[in-house]
Amino acid sequence: LKNFKRWTAETCLPCPVTKCEEKEFYFTFFEDVVQIPRVCDLVINLQQSIQQLVTEVLTYLKSWQKYRNLWMYEKMSVCEKFLNQNVSLAQLDEKFIYYTQIVNELERHKPFHDIKSIRVNLRPLIRGIVDHAVEWRNTLGNILAERTRQQMIELHEHMVSLRNDLDKNVKELSHFKTVMQTIQTIQSTTLTVELKIHEIQEIYNILEEHRIKFPLGDMIMAYHLEKRWKKIYHSALLRSGKLQPTKAKFAEITQKEIQTFSDELAKFITKFRTEGPGTVGLDLDRGVELMDSYGKEIELMDRQRIELGRVELCSATGPRASEAHTLMPFKNCTVYACFFFCSPTLSRKCRKAV
């Protein structure tokens, strides 16, 4: 109303500016109109309506803050951290479904929202949220696809290594050890490998279901790995059967090596009792030095014990072979008994070194 200038008498021309104490002053109808009660009520109602309308608009816009996590965090690092938790396939699928539901829900949403006399344009907001949700889904899917591909490559290389070791010609004891240990590895890990392959296949099914782009060759490779592993497993069973006559021959050689190791172990026990850390008396510094040197020898002999134990199990035949599947590893091995014999004579620190 203060901008509603008065007119000059008997004209429709606005009154000229009047200077009052070096300030410009306009004659308006404000002084007259403001005294009318109805006008005052209308002004007050208008201000209240505007304030209420702005509040409703802000309240509605705040309801969209439930999507703020989509743009508040760095996508790559969050997705990598999520996958580093070794989440299950069900959790992965739930995460993809979450982003897909956001996209589907907003694509069906009206592009505007009317609040009394105001129409809120939602197109830019919806487009931005959908883009963020799709980017989250694609980022998670791309990282998962790349990691799965690396797992397949490692599994393929592992299969190639097993195949090469399995197909070696047995001409000496070292070759026999390699082949038998490979057969044992294949038989003991077949369930784990099959589950891993099925998990990889299911991951690609999830990625395909949620429209995550990945090389089709990777999915084909996942199913080829399953066939390749079955062939390796059947080859291991066949090779194990063919090596049965050879086991008796190498069992004799192994027993000789075990006897040699037992003799060396007996000499070591005698040396430990007569020259070991327990013979230094009060010279603790000398005892510490001997503990280090004897600890290295014990560690070396322990590795020999484990290796001979594996070979003894691989070359076991008859009842001995069946026990190898039911008893604890190396529990029934001669070399285990020899090594266990010396442990009561060792000091507490020496046992820790072992």
XYZ file of C-alpha atoms in Angstrom:
354
model
C 0.000 0.000 0.000
C 2.925 2.309 0.562
C 3.666 2.047 -3.133
C 0.128 3.150 -4.047
C 0.933 6.826 -4.698
C -1.645 9.587 -4.412
C -2.756 11.467 -7.451
C -2.519 15.148 -7.977
C -5.781 16.929 -7.351
C -8.291 16.553 -10.182
C -5.828 14.417 -12.208
C -4.661 10.824 -12.508
C -1.035 11.805 -12.279
C 1.029 10.639 -9.294
C 2.055 13.303 -6.855
C 5.593 14.534 -7.328
C 8.357 13.655 -4.920
C 8.579 15.861 -1.871
C 11.851 16.358 -0.055
C 11.722 16.394 3.693
C 14.962 16.920 5.564
C 16.907 15.922 2.472
C 14.904 12.678 2.155
C 12.489 11.852 -0.608
C 8.883 11.392 0.451
C 5.908 10.135 -1.559
C 2.309 10.812 -0.716
C 0.406 7.497 -0.770
C -3.010 6.104 0.122
C -1.460 3.977 2.863
C -2.550 6.264 5.668
C -6.147 6.112 4.446
C -6.392 2.444 3.525
C -4.634 1.121 6.617
C -7.416 2.474 8.762
C -10.003 0.245 7.059
C -10.491 -2.899 9.284
C -11.465 -5.194 6.408
C -8.289 -4.347 4.501
C -6.166 -4.991 7.582
C -7.803 -8.385 8.072
C -7.185 -9.295 4.447
C -3.512 -8.346 4.715
C -3.059 -10.399 7.871
C -4.856 -13.415 6.378
C -2.769 -13.150 3.240
C 0.484 -13.111 5.189
C -0.597 -16.087 7.289
C -1.652 -18.025 4.196
C 1.674 -17.368 2.521
C 3.595 -18.422 5.620
C 1.524 -21.588 5.983
C 1.941 -22.399 2.306
C 5.715 -22.004 2.480
C 5.797 -24.242 5.566
C 3.818 -26.958 3.771
C 6.137 -26.795 0.767
C 9.225 -27.097 2.970
C 7.659 -29.988 4.897
C 6.926 -31.830 1.665
C 10.435 -31.252 0.334
C 11.921 -32.576 3.580
C 10.141 -35.874 2.951
C 12.584 -36.442 0.073
C 15.537 -36.350 2.440
C 15.089 -40.087 2.992
C 17.127 -40.493 -0.206
C 19.981 -38.274 0.968
C 22.295 -41.258 1.571
C 22.394 -41.758 -2.180
C 24.429 -38.600 -2.733
C 26.105 -38.061 0.652
C 28.740 -40.837 0.420
C 31.493 -41.758 -2.003
C 30.152 -44.719 -3.953
C 33.336 -46.596 -4.837
C 34.781 -46.772 -1.319
C 31.433 -47.662 0.299
C 30.794 -50.488 -2.187
C 34.294 -51.903 -1.727
C 33.913 -51.776 2.044
C 30.565 -53.560 1.770
C 31.999 -56.358 -0.380
C 35.023 -56.718 1.908
C 32.645 -57.933 4.614
C 32.218 -61.221 2.699
C 28.478 -60.729 2.475
C 26.228 -63.596 1.451
C 24.456 -63.886 -1.886
C 21.155 -63.074 -0.179
C 22.583 -59.803 1.156
C 23.940 -58.920 -2.277
C 20.585 -59.580 -3.874
C 18.818 -57.472 -1.230
C 21.168 -54.570 -1.898
C 20.513 -54.686 -5.649
C 16.758 -54.994 -5.029
C 16.903 -51.903 -2.797
C 18.357 -49.743 -5.581
C 16.073 -51.262 -8.219
C 12.989 -50.559 -6.111
C 14.014 -46.911 -5.749
C 14.349 -46.583 -9.521
C 11.038 -48.311 -10.249
C 9.180 -46.369 -7.574
C 10.390 -42.953 -8.714
C 9.891 -43.668 -12.398
C 6.199 -44.241 -11.615
C 6.005 -41.128 -9.431
C 4.118 -38.044 -10.681
C 6.505 -35.388 -12.036
C 4.805 -32.670 -9.966
C 3.037 -32.131 -6.661
C 0.333 -29.542 -6.023
C 0.164 -27.765 -2.688
C -2.823 -25.412 -2.869
C -1.811 -22.672 -5.286
C 1.780 -23.902 -5.750
C 2.886 -26.692 -8.093
C 6.250 -28.209 -7.168
C 8.208 -29.423 -10.203
C 9.725 -32.792 -9.221
C 11.292 -33.764 -12.546
C 14.863 -32.583 -11.750
C 14.724 -34.093 -8.259
C 13.403 -37.452 -9.439
C 15.901 -37.585 -12.286
C 18.783 -36.848 -9.922
C 17.755 -39.493 -7.373
C 17.212 -42.119 -10.082
C 20.639 -41.362 -11.569
C 22.265 -41.769 -8.159
C 20.446 -45.062 -7.490
C 21.452 -46.440 -10.894
C 25.035 -45.329 -10.323
C 25.101 -47.079 -6.932
C 23.731 -50.252 -8.494
C 26.188 -50.175 -11.387
C 29.165 -49.364 -9.161
C 28.416 -52.252 -6.824
C 27.774 -54.570 -9.764
C 30.958 -53.606 -11.614
C 33.150 -54.126 -8.548
C 31.459 -57.456 -7.848
C 31.848 -58.576 -11.466
C 35.549 -57.672 -11.496
C 36.228 -59.465 -8.220
C 34.322 -62.518 -9.403
C 36.322 -62.529 -12.614
C 39.576 -62.457 -10.635
C 38.337 -65.365 -8.516
C 37.591 -67.354 -11.669
C 41.052 -66.637 -13.056
C 42.673 -67.787 -9.810
C 40.480 -70.893 -9.734
C 41.332 -71.649 -13.360
C 45.055 -71.310 -12.656
C 44.627 -73.597 -9.636
C 42.929 -76.200 -11.826
C 45.691 -75.971 -14.431
C 48.300 -76.493 -11.718
C 46.422 -79.507 -10.325
C 46.046 -80.986 -13.790
C 49.766 -80.621 -14.507
C 50.718 -82.258 -11.207
C 48.124 -84.991 -11.664
C 49.401 -85.936 -15.128
C 53.062 -86.257 -14.101
C 54.815 -89.522 -14.891
C 55.790 -91.338 -11.697
C 59.457 -92.195 -12.136
C 60.818 -91.366 -8.701
C 59.642 -90.736 -5.166
C 59.292 -86.964 -5.586
C 56.939 -87.483 -8.542
C 54.920 -90.005 -6.561
C 54.647 -87.560 -3.661
C 53.434 -84.801 -5.955
C 50.811 -86.952 -7.666
C 49.451 -88.479 -4.456
C 49.320 -85.130 -2.676
C 47.515 -83.676 -5.683
C 44.955 -86.491 -5.589
C 44.453 -85.950 -1.878
C 44.053 -82.198 -2.412
C 41.451 -82.712 -5.135
C 39.447 -85.184 -3.066
C 39.537 -83.078 0.105
C 38.662 -79.768 -1.576
C 36.111 -80.911 -4.145
C 33.114 -79.826 -2.042
C 34.634 -76.399 -1.373
C 35.481 -75.861 -5.035
C 32.042 -76.943 -6.232
C 30.350 -74.581 -3.784
C 32.634 -71.776 -4.922
C 31.815 -72.412 -8.581
C 28.074 -72.480 -7.869
C 28.418 -69.233 -5.930
C 30.167 -67.615 -8.902
C 27.419 -68.803 -11.239
C 24.753 -67.427 -8.914
C 26.536 -64.062 -8.755
C 26.322 -63.741 -12.530
C 22.641 -64.698 -12.408
C 22.052 -61.891 -9.901
C 23.966 -59.391 -12.039
C 22.002 -60.397 -15.110
C 18.694 -60.169 -13.249
C 19.430 -56.597 -12.163
C 20.663 -55.552 -15.613
C 24.302 -55.064 -14.653
C 26.490 -55.138 -17.751
C 29.390 -57.610 -17.766
C 31.242 -59.604 -20.448
C 29.160 -62.583 -21.523
C 32.351 -64.623 -21.767
C 32.789 -64.391 -17.988
C 29.439 -66.066 -17.380
C 30.258 -68.791 -19.916
C 33.610 -69.309 -18.214
C 31.843 -69.863 -14.873
C 29.931 -72.831 -16.312
C 33.013 -74.177 -18.086
C 34.866 -74.224 -14.764
C 32.257 -76.586 -13.359
C 32.779 -79.062 -16.217
C 36.547 -78.709 -15.951
C 36.549 -79.472 -12.230
C 34.393 -82.571 -12.703
C 36.886 -83.874 -15.254
C 39.788 -83.221 -12.875
C 37.982 -84.983 -10.028
C 37.190 -88.056 -12.121
C 40.767 -88.096 -13.428
C 42.044 -88.025 -9.840
C 39.915 -91.045 -8.924
C 41.126 -92.908 -11.996
C 44.774 -92.037 -11.358
C 44.467 -93.098 -7.724
C 43.231 -96.514 -8.791
C 46.044 -96.957 -11.297
C 48.679 -96.050 -8.690
C 47.615 -98.727 -6.207
C 50.338 -101.197 -7.336
C 52.925 -98.421 -7.156
C 52.071 -97.534 -3.564
C 53.632 -100.687 -2.133
C 56.922 -99.945 -3.864
C 57.127 -96.390 -2.611
C 55.843 -97.399 0.832
C 59.074 -99.351 1.362
C 61.146 -96.353 0.278
C 59.145 -94.111 2.596
C 59.690 -96.428 5.555
C 63.433 -96.291 4.936
C 63.324 -92.495 4.913
C 61.274 -92.532 8.109
C 63.821 -94.837 9.736
C 66.626 -92.510 8.659
C 64.748 -89.556 10.079
C 64.124 -91.476 13.314
C 67.870 -92.125 13.671
C 68.622 -88.451 13.089
C 65.948 -87.536 15.612
C 67.480 -89.857 18.213
C 70.876 -88.219 17.693
C 69.278 -84.811 18.023
C 67.604 -85.814 21.301
C 70.922 -87.017 22.694
C 72.646 -83.830 21.591
C 69.859 -81.709 23.056
C 70.126 -83.454 26.413
C 73.904 -83.190 26.614
C 74.591 -79.867 24.885
C 71.226 -78.108 24.814
C 69.968 -75.051 26.701
C 69.348 -77.142 29.801
C 73.094 -77.722 30.288
C 74.266 -74.109 30.588
C 73.523 -73.748 34.278
C 73.350 -70.081 35.284
C 74.722 -68.769 31.986
C 71.353 -67.540 30.721
C 72.814 -65.571 27.793
C 74.373 -68.747 26.457
C 71.060 -70.514 27.001
C 69.225 -67.916 24.897
C 71.731 -68.358 22.062
C 71.276 -72.120 22.166
C 67.508 -71.718 22.188
C 67.685 -69.786 18.914
C 69.915 -72.320 17.183
C 68.026 -75.348 18.481
C 64.732 -73.672 17.662
C 65.736 -73.448 13.993
C 66.796 -77.100 13.967
C 63.532 -78.159 15.577
C 61.556 -76.138 13.050
C 63.440 -77.807 10.193
C 62.891 -81.274 11.635
C 59.225 -80.514 12.178
C 58.844 -79.675 8.492
C 60.541 -82.969 7.625
C 58.192 -84.780 10.003
C 55.125 -83.243 8.368
C 56.389 -84.013 4.869
C 57.192 -87.639 5.727
C 53.831 -87.967 7.445
C 52.061 -86.865 4.294
C 54.034 -89.281 2.154
C 53.358 -92.126 4.590
C 49.628 -91.456 4.399
C 49.729 -91.219 0.607
C 51.574 -94.517 0.251
C 49.538 -96.337 2.922
C 47.693 -99.409 1.663
C 45.250 -101.891 3.126
C 43.912 -101.198 6.649
C 46.465 -98.405 7.077
C 44.902 -96.528 4.185
C 41.416 -96.697 5.678
C 42.705 -95.399 9.018
C 44.151 -92.379 7.267
C 40.618 -91.142 6.632
C 39.332 -91.619 10.167
C 42.247 -90.636 12.417
C 43.769 -87.234 12.962
C 46.471 -86.272 10.422
C 49.821 -87.993 11.184
C 48.447 -89.500 14.403
C 49.237 -93.014 13.203
C 52.559 -92.169 11.555
C 55.807 -93.588 12.872
C 57.526 -90.253 12.424
C 54.860 -88.555 14.548
C 55.589 -90.938 17.412
C 59.338 -90.318 17.101
C 58.937 -86.574 17.191
C 56.433 -86.694 20.035
C 58.926 -88.755 22.027
C 61.357 -85.840 22.246
C 58.839 -83.190 23.269
C 58.804 -84.013 27.027
C 62.539 -83.316 27.163
C 62.221 -79.835 25.686
C 62.006 -76.710 27.768
C 58.928 -74.521 27.653
C 60.596 -72.045 25.303
C 61.801 -74.821 23.039
C 58.275 -76.231 22.770
C 57.075 -72.774 21.767
C 59.709 -72.680 19.042
C 58.435 -76.015 17.767
